[in-house]
Every structure is written in C-alpha cells, then in structure tokens.
CSV table of C-alpha atoms in Angstrom, one decimal:
chain,number,residue,atom,x,y,z
Z,1,PHE,CA,-4.3,4.8,6.1
Z,2,GLY,CA,-0.7,5.7,4.7
Z,3,ARG,CA,-1.9,8.3,1.7
Z,4,VAL,CA,1.8,10.0,2.1
Z,5,ALA,CA,2.8,6.1,0.7
Z,6,VAL,CA,0.5,5.2,-1.6
Z,7,GLU,CA,1.6,9.1,-3.2
Z,8,ALA,CA,5.1,7.7,-3.0
Z,9,LEU,CA,4.0,4.6,-5.0
Z,10,SER,CA,1.9,6.1,-7.6
Z,11,THR,CA,5.3,8.3,-8.4
Z,12,GLY,CA,7.3,5.2,-9.2
Z,13,LEU,CA,9.4,5.8,-5.5
Z,14,PRO,CA,9.6,2.7,-3.3
Z,15,VAL,CA,9.0,3.2,0.3
Z,16,VAL,CA,10.3,2.5,3.6
Z,17,ALA,CA,7.7,2.7,6.8
Z,18,SER,CA,7.4,1.9,10.1
Z,19,ASN,CA,5.7,-1.9,10.7
Z,20,THR,CA,2.7,-1.0,11.9
Z,21,ALA,CA,-1.1,-1.7,11.4
Z,22,GLY,CA,-2.0,0.8,8.5
Z,23,LEU,CA,0.9,0.6,7.2
Z,24,ARG,CA,1.5,-3.0,7.0
Z,25,ASP,CA,-1.7,-3.1,5.5
Z,26,LEU,CA,-1.4,-1.8,2.8
Z,27,LEU,CA,2.4,-2.5,2.1
Z,28,ALA,CA,2.5,-5.7,3.4
Z,29,GLU,CA,2.2,-7.3,-0.5
Z,30,CYS,CA,4.1,-4.7,-2.1
Z,31,GLU,CA,8.0,-5.1,-2.9
Z,32,ALA,CA,8.3,-2.1,-4.1
Z,33,ALA,CA,8.4,-0.9,-0.4
Z,34,VAL,CA,9.8,-2.2,3.2
Z,35,LEU,CA,8.5,-2.1,6.4
Z,36,VAL,CA,11.1,-1.1,9.2
Z,37,SER,CA,10.5,-2.2,13.1
Z,38,THR,CA,8.8,0.9,15.1
Z,39,GLU,CA,11.6,3.0,17.4
Z,40,ASP,CA,14.4,1.1,16.3
Z,41,ALA,CA,17.2,3.9,14.4
Z,42,ALA,CA,19.2,1.0,12.8
Z,43,ALA,CA,16.2,-1.3,11.4
Z,44,LEU,CA,15.5,2.4,9.7
Z,45,GLU,CA,18.9,2.6,8.5
Z,46,ASN,CA,19.7,-0.7,6.8
Z,47,GLY,CA,15.5,-0.5,5.5
Z,48,LEU,CA,16.7,3.3,3.8
Z,49,ARG,CA,20.3,1.5,2.3
Z,50,TYR,CA,18.1,-1.7,1.1
Z,51,ALA,CA,16.1,1.2,-0.7
Z,52,VAL,CA,18.8,3.1,-1.8
Z,53,ASN,CA,21.0,-0.2,-3.3
Z,54,TYR,CA,18.6,-2.2,-4.5
Z,55,LEU,CA,15.1,-0.4,-5.5
Z,56,ILE,CA,15.7,3.2,-6.4
Z,57,GLY,CA,16.2,3.3,-10.0
Z,58,ARG,CA,14.9,-0.1,-10.8
Z,59,ASP,CA,12.2,0.1,-13.8
Z,60,ASP,CA,10.5,-2.9,-12.6
Z,61,VAL,CA,10.4,-1.6,-8.9
Z,62,ALA,CA,8.4,1.5,-10.1
Z,63,ALA,CA,6.1,-0.4,-12.5
Z,64,THR,CA,5.5,-2.5,-9.4
Z,65,ALA,CA,5.0,0.4,-6.8
Z,66,ARG,CA,3.3,2.2,-9.4
Z,67,ALA,CA,0.7,-0.8,-10.0
Z,68,HIS,CA,0.1,-1.4,-6.3
Z,69,ALA,CA,-0.6,2.8,-6.0
Z,70,GLU,CA,-3.4,1.8,-8.3
Z,71,LYS,CA,-5.2,-0.1,-5.9
Z,72,PHE,CA,-5.9,3.0,-3.8
Z,73,THR,CA,-7.1,5.6,-6.2
Z,74,ILE,CA,-10.3,7.7,-5.3
Z,75,ALA,CA,-12.0,5.7,-7.8
Z,76,ARG,CA,-11.0,2.3,-6.8
Z,77,MET,CA,-12.1,3.1,-2.7
Z,78,VAL,CA,-15.2,4.5,-4.1
Z,79,GLU,CA,-16.3,1.3,-5.9
Z,80,ARG,CA,-14.7,-0.8,-3.4
Z,81,TYR,CA,-16.7,0.7,-0.4
Z,82,ALA,CA,-19.9,0.5,-3.5
Z,83,ASP,CA,-19.8,-3.1,-3.5
Z,84,LEU,CA,-19.3,-3.7,0.1
Z,85,TYR,CA,-22.3,-1.6,0.9
Z,86,LYS,CA,-24.2,-4.0,-1.7
Z,87,ARG,CA,-23.0,-7.0,-0.2
Z,88,ILE,CA,-23.9,-6.2,2.9
Z,89,LEU,CA,-26.7,-5.2,1.4
Z,90,ARG,CA,-28.1,-8.6,-0.2
Z,91,PHE,CA,-27.4,-10.1,3.1
Z,92,TYR,CA,-29.7,-8.3,5.1
Z,93,GLY,CA,-32.6,-9.3,2.1
Z,94,GLY,CA,-32.3,-5.6,0.8
Z,95,LEU,CA,-31.2,-6.2,-2.7
Z,96,ALA,CA,-32.3,-9.0,-5.0
C-alpha cells in the first residue's frame, strides 16, 4: 500500500510515482498523480517536470489530492473492511 503517496496527497501535493501494481491501483484515477514507467529515468524526469510545471501550486489540484487521500483514512479503511466482512457473512448465511 502506498501510504507515503496518500500522506503526500493529504497535504495537497501532487504525487509522481512508479507505475507498479499497488501504486497504480491507488493512484490511477487521481488527477493529482503522475504514474511513470519503472526504471526509466527519462520518464521520471518528465513526470517531475509535468508536476512542477502544471500541478504544483494549483488550488484545484490540491483539493483533488486531498479528496483522493480522504478515501484512505484509517476510519474509511476500517469501514470498508467491516462492510466486506458483512457481505461475506451474508453470502455464507451468517447474517440476516
């Protein structure tokens, strides 16, 4: 899980991250994030330039970043796990 990415987003900062399975799942739909190819220095440089030139300092990007991070607060994650467990129990007849 990309906790560092979520923490950066929660402050309103955009994120430039490697396009790996966990980070991709976390950031793919976030307009305040740039995913770059792994082990590609030019892609990282381009991603950082894009973030500096087009994302950092924009109020709408900061708001988007913070809103995306809110999906991953401890309270929200606990709530989602509880809902998952309830659905599993219902599926197996454990809850009415």
